[in-house]
CSV table of C-alpha atoms in Angstrom, one decimal:
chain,number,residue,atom,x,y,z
A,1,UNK,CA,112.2,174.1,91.7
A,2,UNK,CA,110.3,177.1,92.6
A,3,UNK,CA,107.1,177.9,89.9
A,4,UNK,CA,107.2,181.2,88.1
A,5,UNK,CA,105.1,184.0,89.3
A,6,UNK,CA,102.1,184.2,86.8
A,7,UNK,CA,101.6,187.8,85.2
A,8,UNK,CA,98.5,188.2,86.5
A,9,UNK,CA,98.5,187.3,90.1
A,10,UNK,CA,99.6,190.4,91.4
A,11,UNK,CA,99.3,189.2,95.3
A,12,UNK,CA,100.6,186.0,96.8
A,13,UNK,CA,98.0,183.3,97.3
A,14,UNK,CA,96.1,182.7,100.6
A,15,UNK,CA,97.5,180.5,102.7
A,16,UNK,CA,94.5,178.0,102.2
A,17,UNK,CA,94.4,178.5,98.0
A,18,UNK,CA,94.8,175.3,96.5
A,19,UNK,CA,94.5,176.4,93.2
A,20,UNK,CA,96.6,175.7,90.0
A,21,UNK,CA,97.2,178.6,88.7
A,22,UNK,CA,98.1,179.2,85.1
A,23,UNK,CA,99.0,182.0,82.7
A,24,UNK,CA,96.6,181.1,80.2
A,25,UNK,CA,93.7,181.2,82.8
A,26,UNK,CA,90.8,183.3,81.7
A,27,UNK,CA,89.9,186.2,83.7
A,28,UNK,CA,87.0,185.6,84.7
A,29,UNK,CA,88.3,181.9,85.9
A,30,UNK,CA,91.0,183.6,88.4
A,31,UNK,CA,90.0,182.8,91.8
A,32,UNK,CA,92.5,181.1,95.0
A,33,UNK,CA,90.2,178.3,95.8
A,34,UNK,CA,90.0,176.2,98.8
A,35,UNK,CA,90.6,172.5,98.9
A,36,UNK,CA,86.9,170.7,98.4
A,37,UNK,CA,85.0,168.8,101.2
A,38,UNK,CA,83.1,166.1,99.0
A,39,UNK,CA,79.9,165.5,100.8
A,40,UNK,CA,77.7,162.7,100.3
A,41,UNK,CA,74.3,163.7,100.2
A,42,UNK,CA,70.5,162.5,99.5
A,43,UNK,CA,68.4,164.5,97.3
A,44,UNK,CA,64.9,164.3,95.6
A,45,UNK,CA,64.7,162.4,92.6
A,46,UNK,CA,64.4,164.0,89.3
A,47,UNK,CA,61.4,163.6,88.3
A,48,UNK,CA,61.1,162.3,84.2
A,49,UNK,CA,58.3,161.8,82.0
A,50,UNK,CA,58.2,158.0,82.9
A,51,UNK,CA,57.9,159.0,86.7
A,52,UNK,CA,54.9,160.8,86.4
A,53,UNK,CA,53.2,157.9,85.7
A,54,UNK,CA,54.9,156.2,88.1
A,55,UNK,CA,54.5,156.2,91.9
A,56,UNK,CA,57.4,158.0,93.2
A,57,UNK,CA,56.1,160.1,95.9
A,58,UNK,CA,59.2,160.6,98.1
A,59,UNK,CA,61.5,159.2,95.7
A,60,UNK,CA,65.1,160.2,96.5
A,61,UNK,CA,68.6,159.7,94.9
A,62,UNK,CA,72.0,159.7,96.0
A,63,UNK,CA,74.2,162.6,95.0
A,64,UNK,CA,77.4,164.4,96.5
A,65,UNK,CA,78.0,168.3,96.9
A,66,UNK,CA,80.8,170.2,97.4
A,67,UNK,CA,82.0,173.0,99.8
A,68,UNK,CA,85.0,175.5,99.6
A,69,UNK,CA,85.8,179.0,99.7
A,70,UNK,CA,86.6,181.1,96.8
A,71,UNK,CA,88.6,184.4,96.4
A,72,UNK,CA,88.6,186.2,92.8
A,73,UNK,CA,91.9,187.4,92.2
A,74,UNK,CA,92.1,191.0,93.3
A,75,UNK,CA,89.5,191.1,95.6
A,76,UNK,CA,91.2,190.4,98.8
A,77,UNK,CA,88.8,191.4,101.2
A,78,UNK,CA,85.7,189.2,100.1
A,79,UNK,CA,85.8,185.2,100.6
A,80,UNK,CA,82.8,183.1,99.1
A,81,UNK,CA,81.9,180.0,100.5
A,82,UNK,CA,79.8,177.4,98.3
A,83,UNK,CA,78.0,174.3,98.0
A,84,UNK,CA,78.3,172.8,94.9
A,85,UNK,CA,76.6,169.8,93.5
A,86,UNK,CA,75.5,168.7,90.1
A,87,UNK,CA,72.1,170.2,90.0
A,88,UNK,CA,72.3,172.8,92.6
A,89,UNK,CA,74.8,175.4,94.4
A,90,UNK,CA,74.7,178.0,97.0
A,91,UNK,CA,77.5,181.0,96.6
A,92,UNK,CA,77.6,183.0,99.6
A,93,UNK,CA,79.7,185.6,101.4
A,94,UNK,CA,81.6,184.2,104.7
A,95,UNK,CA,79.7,186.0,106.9
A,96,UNK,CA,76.6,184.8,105.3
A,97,UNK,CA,78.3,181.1,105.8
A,98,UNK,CA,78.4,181.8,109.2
A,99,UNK,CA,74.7,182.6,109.4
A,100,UNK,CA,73.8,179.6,107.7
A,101,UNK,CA,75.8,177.3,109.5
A,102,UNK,CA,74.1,179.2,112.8
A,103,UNK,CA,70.8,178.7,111.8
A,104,UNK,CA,71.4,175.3,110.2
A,105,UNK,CA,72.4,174.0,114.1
A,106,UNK,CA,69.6,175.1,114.9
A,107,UNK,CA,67.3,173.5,113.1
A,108,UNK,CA,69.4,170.3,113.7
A,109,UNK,CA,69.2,170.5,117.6
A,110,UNK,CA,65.3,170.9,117.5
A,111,UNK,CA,64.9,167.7,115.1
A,112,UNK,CA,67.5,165.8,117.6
């Protein structure tokens, strides 16, 4: 059964959005989204009060992030790409993605 058009999605949806779009959405929530890539990652640990006492010099903890691309509904000519995890995120256009990922190869092939 094809789904309703909502009232507020003037334009069809990306070919990539995987978003579930509802009427009752709030504006500011209306953006075609990309499926995620979860990323297992490893992060610095947060450091408490009980740490500080503690030796925990290069402590580190597991985490995951998230990256997908984001279009707010209505602005079809700017993507975003971001990196999401629990305690930090990136948000940046797809050129700047592309920049990022350049210099990001970079630093990889010197460490290699």
């Amino acid at each position: 059964m094809p789904r309703k058009r909502l009232s507020w999605l003037t334009e069809p949806c990306p070919a990539w959005c995987r978003a579930d779009h509802h009427d009752q959405d709030h504006p500011d929530d209306r953006f075609h989204q990309s499926r995620q890539i979860l990323v297992p990652v490893v992060v610095p640990k947060r450091v408490t009060v009980e740490d500080v006492s503690a030796s925990s010099d290069h402590a580190v903890e597991p985490d995951e992030m998230a990256v997908l691309a984001l279009l707010p509904v209505g602005q079809i000519s700017q993507a975003w790409v971001a990196v999401v995890g629990e305690r930090q995120f990136i948000e940046v256009t797809l050129e700047s993605a592309v920049r990022l990922h350049a210099a990001l190869g970079e630093i990889l092939d010197e460490l290699r």
